[in-house]
PDB file of C-alpha atoms in Angstrom:
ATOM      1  CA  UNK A   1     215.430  72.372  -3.672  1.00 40.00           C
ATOM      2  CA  UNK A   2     218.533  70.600  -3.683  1.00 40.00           C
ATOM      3  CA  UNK A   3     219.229  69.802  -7.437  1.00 42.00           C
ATOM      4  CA  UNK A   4     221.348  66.880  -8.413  1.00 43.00           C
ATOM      5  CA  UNK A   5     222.601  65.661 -12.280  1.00 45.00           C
ATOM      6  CA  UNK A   6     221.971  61.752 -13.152  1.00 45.00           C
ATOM      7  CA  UNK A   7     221.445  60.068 -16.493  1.00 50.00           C
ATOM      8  CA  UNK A   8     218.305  58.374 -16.931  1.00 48.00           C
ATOM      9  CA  UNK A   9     218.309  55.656 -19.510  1.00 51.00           C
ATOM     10  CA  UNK A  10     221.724  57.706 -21.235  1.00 52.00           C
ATOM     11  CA  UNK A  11     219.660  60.925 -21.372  1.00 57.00           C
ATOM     12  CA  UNK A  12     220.462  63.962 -18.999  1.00 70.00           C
ATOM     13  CA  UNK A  13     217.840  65.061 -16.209  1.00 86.00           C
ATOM     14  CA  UNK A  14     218.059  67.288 -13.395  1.00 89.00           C
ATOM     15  CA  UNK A  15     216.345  65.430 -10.327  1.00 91.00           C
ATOM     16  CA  UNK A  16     215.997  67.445  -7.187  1.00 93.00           C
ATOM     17  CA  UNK A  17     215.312  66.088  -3.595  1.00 94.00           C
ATOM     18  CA  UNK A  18     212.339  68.570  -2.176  1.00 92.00           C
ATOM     19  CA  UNK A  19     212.592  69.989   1.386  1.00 91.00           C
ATOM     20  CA  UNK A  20     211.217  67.861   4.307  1.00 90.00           C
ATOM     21  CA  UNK A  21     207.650  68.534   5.036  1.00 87.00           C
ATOM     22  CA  UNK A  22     205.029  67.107   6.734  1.00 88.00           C
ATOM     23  CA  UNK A  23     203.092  63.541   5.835  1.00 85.00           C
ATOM     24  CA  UNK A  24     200.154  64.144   4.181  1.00 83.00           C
ATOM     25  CA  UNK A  25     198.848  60.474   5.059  1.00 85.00           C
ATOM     26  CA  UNK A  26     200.962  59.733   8.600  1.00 88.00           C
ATOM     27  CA  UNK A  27     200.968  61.183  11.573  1.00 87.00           C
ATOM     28  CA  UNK A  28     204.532  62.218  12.796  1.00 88.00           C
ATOM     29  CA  UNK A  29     205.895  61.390   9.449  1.00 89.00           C
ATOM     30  CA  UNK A  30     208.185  63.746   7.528  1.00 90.00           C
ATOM     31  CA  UNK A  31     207.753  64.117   3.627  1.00 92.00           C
ATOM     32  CA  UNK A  32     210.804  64.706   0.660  1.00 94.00           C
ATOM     33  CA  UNK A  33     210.205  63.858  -2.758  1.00 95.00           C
ATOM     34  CA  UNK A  34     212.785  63.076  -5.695  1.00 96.00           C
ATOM     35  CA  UNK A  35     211.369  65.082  -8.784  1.00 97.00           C
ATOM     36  CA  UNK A  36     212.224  66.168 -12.061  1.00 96.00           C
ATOM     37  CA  UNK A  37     210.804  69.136 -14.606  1.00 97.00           C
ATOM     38  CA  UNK A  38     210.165  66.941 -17.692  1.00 97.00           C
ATOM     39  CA  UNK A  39     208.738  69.657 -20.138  1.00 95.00           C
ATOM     40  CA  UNK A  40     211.354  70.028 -22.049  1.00 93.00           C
ATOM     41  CA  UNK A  41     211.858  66.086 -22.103  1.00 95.00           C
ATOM     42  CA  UNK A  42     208.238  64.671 -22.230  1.00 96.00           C
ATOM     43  CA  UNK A  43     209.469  61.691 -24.049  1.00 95.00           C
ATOM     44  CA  UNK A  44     210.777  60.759 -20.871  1.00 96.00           C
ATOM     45  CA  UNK A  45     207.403  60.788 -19.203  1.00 97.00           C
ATOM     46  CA  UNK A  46     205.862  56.626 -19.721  1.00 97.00           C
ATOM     47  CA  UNK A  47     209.304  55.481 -18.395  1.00 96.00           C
ATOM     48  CA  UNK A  48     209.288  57.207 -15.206  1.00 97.00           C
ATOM     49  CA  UNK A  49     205.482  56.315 -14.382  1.00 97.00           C
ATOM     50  CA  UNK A  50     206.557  52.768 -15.216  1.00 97.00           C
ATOM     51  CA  UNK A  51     209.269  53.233 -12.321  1.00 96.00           C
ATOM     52  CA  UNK A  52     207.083  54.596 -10.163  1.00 96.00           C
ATOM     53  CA  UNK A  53     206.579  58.179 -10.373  1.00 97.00           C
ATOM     54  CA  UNK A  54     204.156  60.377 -10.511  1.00 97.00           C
ATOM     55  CA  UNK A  55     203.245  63.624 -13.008  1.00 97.00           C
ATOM     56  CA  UNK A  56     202.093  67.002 -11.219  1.00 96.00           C
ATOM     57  CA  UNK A  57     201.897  69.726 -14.008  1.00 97.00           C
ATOM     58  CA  UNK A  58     205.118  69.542 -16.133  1.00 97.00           C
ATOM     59  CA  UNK A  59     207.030  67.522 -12.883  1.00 97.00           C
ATOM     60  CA  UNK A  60     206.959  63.858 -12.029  1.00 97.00           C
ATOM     61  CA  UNK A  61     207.883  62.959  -8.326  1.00 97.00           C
ATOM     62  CA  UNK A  62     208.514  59.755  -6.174  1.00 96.00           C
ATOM     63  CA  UNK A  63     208.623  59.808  -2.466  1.00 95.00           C
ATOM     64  CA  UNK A  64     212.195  59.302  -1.065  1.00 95.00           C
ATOM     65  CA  UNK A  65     211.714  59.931   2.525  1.00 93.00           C
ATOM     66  CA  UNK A  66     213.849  58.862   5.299  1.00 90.00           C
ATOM     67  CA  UNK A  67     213.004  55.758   7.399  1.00 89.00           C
ATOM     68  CA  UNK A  68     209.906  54.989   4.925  1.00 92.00           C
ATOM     69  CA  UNK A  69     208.884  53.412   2.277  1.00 92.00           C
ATOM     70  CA  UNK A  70     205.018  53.419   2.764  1.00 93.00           C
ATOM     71  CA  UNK A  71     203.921  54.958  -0.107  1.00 95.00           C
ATOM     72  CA  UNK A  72     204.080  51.640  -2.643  1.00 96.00           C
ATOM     73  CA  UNK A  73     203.512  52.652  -6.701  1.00 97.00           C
ATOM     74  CA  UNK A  74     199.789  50.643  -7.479  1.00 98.00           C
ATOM     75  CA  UNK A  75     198.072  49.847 -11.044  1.00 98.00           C
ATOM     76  CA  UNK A  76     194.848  47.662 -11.520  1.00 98.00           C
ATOM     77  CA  UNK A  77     195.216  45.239 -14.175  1.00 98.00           C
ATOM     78  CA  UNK A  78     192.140  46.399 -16.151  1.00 98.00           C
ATOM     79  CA  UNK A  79     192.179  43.473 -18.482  1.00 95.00           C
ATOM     80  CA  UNK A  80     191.545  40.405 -15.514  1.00 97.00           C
ATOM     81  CA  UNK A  81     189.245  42.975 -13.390  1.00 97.00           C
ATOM     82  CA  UNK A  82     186.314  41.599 -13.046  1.00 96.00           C
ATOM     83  CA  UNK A  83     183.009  43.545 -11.090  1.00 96.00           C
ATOM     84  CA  UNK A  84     181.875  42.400  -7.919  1.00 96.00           C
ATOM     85  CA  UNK A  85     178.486  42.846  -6.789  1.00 96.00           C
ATOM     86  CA  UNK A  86     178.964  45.780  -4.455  1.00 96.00           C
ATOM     87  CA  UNK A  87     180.836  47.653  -7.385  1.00 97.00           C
ATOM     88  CA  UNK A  88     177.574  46.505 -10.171  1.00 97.00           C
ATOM     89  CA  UNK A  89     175.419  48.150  -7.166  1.00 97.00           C
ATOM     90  CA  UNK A  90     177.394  51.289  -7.428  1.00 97.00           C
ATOM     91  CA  UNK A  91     177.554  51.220 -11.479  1.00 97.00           C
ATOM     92  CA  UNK A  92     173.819  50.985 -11.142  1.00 97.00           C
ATOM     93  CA  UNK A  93     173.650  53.633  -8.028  1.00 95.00           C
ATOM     94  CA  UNK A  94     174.998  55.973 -10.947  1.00 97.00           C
ATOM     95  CA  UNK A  95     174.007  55.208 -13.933  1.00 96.00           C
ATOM     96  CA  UNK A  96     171.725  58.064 -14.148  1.00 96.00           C
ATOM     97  CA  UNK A  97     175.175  60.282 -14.664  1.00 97.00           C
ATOM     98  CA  UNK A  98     176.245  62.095 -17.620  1.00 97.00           C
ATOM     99  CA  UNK A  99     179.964  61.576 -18.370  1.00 97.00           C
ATOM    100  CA  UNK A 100     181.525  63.847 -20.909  1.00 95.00           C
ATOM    101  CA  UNK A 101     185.108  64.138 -22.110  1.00 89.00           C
ATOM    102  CA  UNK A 102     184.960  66.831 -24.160  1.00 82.00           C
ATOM    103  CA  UNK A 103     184.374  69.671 -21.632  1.00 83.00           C
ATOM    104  CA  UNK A 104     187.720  69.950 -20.163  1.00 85.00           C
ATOM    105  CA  UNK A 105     187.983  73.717 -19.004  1.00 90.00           C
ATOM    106  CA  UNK A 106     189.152  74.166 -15.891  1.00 93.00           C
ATOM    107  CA  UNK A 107     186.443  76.846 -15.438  1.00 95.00           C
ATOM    108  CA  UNK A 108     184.551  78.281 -12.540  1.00 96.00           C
ATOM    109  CA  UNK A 109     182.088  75.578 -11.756  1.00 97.00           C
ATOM    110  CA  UNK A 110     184.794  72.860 -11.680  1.00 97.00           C
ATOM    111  CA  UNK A 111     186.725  75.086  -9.196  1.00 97.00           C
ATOM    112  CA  UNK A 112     183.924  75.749  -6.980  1.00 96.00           C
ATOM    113  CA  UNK A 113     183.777  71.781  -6.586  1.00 97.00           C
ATOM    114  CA  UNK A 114     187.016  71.291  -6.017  1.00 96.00           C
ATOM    115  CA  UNK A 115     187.399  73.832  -3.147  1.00 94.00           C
ATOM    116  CA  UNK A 116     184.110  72.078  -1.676  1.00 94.00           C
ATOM    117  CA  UNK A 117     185.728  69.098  -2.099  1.00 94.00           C
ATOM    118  CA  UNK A 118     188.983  69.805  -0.473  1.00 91.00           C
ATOM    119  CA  UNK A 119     187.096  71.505   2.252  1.00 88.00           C
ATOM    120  CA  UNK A 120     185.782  68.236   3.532  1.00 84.00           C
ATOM    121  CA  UNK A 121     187.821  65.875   2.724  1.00 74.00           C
ATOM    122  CA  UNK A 122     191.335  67.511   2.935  1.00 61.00           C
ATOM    123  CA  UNK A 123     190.791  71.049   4.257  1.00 58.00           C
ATOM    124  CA  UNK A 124     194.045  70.179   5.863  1.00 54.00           C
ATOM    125  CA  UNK A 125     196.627  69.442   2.811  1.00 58.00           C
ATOM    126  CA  UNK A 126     199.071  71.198   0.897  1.00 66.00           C
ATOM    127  CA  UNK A 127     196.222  71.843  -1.912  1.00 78.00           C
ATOM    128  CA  UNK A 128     193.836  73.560   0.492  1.00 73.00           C
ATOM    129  CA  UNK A 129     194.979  76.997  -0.383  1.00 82.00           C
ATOM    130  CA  UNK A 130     195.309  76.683  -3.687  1.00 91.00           C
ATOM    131  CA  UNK A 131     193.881  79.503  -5.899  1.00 94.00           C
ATOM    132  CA  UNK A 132     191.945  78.889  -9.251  1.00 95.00           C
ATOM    133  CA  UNK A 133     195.177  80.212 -11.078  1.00 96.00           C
ATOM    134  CA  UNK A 134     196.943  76.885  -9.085  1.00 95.00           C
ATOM    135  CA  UNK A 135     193.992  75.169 -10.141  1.00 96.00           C
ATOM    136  CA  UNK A 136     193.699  76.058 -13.704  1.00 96.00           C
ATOM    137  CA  UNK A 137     198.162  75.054 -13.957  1.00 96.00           C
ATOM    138  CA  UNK A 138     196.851  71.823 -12.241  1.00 95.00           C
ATOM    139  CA  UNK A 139     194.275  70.951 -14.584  1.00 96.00           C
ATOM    140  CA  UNK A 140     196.405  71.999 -17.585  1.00 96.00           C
ATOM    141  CA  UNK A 141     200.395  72.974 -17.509  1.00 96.00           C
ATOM    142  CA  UNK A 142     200.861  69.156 -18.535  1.00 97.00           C
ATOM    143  CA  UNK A 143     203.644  68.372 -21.459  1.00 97.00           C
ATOM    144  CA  UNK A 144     201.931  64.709 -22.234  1.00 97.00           C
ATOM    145  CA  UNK A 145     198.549  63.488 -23.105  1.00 96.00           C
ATOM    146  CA  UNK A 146     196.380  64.573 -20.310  1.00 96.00           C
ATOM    147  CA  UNK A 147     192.498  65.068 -20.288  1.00 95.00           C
ATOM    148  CA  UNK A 148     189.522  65.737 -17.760  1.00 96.00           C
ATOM    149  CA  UNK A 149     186.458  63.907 -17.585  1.00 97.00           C
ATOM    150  CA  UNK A 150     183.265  65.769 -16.274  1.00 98.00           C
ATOM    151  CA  UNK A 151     180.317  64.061 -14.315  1.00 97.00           C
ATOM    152  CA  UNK A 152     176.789  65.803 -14.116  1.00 97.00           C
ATOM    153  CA  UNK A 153     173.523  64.743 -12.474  1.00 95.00           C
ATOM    154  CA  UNK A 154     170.278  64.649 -13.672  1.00 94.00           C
ATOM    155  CA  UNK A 155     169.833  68.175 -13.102  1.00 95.00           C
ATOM    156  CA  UNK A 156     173.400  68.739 -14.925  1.00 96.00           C
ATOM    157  CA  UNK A 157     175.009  70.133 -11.963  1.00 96.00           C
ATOM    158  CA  UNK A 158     178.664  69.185 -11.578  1.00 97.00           C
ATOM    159  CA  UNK A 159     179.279  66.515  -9.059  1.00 97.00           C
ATOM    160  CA  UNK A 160     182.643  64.749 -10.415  1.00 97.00           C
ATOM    161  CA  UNK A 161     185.579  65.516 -12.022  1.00 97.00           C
ATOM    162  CA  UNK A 162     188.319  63.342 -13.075  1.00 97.00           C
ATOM    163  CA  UNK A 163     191.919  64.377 -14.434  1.00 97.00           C
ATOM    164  CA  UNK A 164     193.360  61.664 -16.644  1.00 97.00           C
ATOM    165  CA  UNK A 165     197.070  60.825 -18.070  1.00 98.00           C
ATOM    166  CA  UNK A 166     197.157  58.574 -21.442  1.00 97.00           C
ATOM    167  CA  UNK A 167     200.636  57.023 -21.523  1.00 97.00           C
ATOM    168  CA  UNK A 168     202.167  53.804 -23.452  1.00 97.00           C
ATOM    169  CA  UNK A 169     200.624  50.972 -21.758  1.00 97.00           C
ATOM    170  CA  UNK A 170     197.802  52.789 -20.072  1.00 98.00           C
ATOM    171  CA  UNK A 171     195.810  55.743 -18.082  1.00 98.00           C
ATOM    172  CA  UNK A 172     196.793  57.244 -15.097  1.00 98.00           C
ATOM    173  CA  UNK A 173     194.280  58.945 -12.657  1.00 98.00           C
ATOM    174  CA  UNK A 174     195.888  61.552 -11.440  1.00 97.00           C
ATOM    175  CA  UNK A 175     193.188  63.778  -9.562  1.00 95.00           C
ATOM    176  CA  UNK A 176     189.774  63.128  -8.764  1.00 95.00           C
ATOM    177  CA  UNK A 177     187.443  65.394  -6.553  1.00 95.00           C
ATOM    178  CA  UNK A 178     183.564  65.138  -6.220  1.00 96.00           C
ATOM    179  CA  UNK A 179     180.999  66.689  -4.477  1.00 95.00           C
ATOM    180  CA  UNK A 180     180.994  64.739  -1.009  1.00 91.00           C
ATOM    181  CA  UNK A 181     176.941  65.286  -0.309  1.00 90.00           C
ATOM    182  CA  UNK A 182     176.389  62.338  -2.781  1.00 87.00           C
ATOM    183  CA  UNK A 183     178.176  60.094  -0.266  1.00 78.00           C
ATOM    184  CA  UNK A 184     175.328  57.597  -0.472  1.00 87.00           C
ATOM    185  CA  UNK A 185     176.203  56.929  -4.056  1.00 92.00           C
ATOM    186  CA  UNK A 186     179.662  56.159  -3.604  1.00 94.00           C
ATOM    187  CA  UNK A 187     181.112  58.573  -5.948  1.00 95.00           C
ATOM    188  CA  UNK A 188     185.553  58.181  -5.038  1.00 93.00           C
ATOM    189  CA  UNK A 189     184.694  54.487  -6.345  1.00 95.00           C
ATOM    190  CA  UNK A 190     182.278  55.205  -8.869  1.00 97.00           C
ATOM    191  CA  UNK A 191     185.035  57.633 -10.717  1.00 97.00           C
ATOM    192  CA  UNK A 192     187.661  54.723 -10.458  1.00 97.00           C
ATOM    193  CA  UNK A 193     185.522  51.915 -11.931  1.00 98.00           C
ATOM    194  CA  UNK A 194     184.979  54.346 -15.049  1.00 98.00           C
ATOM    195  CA  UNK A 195     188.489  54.735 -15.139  1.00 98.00           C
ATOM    196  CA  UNK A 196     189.198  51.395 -15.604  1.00 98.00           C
ATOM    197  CA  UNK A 197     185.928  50.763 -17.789  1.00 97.00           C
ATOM    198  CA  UNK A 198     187.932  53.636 -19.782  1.00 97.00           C
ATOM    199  CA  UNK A 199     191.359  51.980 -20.083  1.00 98.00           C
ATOM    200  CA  UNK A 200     189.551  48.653 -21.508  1.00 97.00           C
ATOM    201  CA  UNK A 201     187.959  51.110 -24.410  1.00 96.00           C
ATOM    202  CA  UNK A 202     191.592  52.660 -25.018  1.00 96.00           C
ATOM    203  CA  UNK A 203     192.732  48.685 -25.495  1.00 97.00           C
ATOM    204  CA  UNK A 204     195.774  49.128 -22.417  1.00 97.00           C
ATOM    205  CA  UNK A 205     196.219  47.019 -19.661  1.00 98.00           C
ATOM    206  CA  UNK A 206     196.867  49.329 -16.584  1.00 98.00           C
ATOM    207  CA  UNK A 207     195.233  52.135 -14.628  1.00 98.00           C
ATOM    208  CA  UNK A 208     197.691  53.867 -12.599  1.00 98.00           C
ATOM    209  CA  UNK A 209     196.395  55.039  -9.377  1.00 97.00           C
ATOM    210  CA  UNK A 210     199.286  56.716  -7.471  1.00 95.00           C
ATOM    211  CA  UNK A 211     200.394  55.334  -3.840  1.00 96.00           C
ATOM    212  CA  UNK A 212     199.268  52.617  -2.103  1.00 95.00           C
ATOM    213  CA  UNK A 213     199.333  53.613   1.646  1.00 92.00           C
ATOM    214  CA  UNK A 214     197.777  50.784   3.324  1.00 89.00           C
ATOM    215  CA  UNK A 215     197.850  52.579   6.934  1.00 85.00           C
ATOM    216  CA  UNK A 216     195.937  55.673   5.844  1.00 84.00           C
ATOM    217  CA  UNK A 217     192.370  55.764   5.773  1.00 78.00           C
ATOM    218  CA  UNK A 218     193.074  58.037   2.620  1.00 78.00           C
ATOM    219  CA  UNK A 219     195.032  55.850   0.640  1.00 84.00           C
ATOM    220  CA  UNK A 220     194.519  52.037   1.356  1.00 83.00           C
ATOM    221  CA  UNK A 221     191.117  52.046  -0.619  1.00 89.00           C
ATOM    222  CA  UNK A 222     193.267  51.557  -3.881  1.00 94.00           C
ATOM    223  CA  UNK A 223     193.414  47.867  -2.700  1.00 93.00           C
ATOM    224  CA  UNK A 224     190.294  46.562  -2.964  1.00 94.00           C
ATOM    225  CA  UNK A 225     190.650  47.429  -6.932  1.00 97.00           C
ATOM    226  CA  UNK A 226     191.615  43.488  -7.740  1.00 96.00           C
ATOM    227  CA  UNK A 227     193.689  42.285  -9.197  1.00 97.00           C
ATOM    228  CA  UNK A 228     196.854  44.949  -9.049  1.00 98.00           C
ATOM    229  CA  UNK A 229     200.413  44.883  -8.897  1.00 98.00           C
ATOM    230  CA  UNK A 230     202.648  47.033  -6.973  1.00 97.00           C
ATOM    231  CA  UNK A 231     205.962  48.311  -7.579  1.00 97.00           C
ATOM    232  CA  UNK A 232     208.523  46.761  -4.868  1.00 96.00           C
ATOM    233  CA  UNK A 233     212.263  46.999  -5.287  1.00 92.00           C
ATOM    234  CA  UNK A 234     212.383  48.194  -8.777  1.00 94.00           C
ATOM    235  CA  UNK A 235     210.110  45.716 -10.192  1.00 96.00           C
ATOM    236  CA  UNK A 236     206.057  45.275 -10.728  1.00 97.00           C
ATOM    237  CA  UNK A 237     204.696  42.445  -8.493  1.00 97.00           C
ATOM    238  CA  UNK A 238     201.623  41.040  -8.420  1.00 96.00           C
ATOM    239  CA  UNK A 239     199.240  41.002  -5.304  1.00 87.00           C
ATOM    240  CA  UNK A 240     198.712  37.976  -3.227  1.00 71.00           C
TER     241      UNK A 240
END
């Protein structure tokens, strides 16, 4: 990577502008990212996720990609959400679940998931070969707050897992995968309603949830989290 010297907010970090690669959400779209290795400065971390970026082990990234600015930075505003009746249907779907915070080893079982997971949903991304030493580094190599939160069935088999960033003025979802034969219970939403049922019982005011891409089928679900903001031209704005 190219690597560059800037201050950010009168303290020194080296951001870097990452190879072109392909779209992960757009066909016929090329991919660079503008990131930064914050673990020796995790201080820095709540400012940059307020701008925009996003945390992957010990580096935060935003997309900076030529010709494009689809990916737009999204947070629900926990504290106004209110549940429809499709997502108290789902709540109920699942409520059956046991949710538990404590068990946060990136161990064998979760692995197995996650490769199932990836296998079906995005057996053709950049995470598809990872190994469970990648997976373990993803899970936790993190120089901030971060936690996972385990789902089990009835039966306690694994079927969700959620990886979680605490910050200033909220939580940020960083990774979710789930086994995709519950389908029927609507699992992808099912994680992110506990995620913002979580941020009301931390007392903040914003889940983070990455891009907003509204032309990929993998990415423009985030909207129908109401209501949200999105970052646009260096500043928050609220959705129509």
């Amino acid at each position: 990577m190219d690597q560059a010297k800037i201050n950010f907010n009168q303290k020194p970090l080296n951001l870097r502008i990452t190879r072109s690669h392909e779209c992960a959400y757009l066909e016929n779209r090329a991919e660079q990212r503008l990131a930064a290795d914050i673990s020796e400065a995790p201080h820095l971390h709540d400012q940059l996720a307020e701008s925009g970026f996003r945390r992957v082990e010990n580096w935060v990234y935003r997309p900076v990609c030529n010709n494009c600015n689809a990916c737009i930075p999204i947070r629900v505003d926990v504290q106004n959400f209110s549940l429809s009746k499709n997502a108290k249907r789902i709540i109920a779907k699942n409520s059956s679940i046991e949710i538990s915070r404590n068990d946060i080893d990136a161990d064998e079982e979760a692995y197995e998931l996650f490769k199932t997971y990836l296998k079906t949903r995005h057996n053709d991304g950049q995470m598809a070969t990872m190994s469970y030493g990648d997976f373990h580094s993803m899970i936790h190599n993190s120089p901030i707050d971060t936690f996972m939160i385990k789902y089990r069935d009835k039966n306690d088999a694994l079927i969700a897992c959620m990886l979680m960033d605490s910050q200033r003025d909220g939580l940020s979802a960083v990774y979710s995968f789930f086994n995709p034969n519950f389908g029927r219970q609507s699992l992808g939403t099912f994680l992110i309603l506990d995620a913002i049922a979580l941020t009301n019982e931390f007392n903040k005011k914003w889940l983070y949830l990455g891009y907003l891409v509204k032309n990929s089928s993998k990415m423009a679900y985030k909207a129908r989290f109401k209501p949200y903001q999105l970052y646009l031209n260096g500043n928050w704005m609220d959705s129509d």
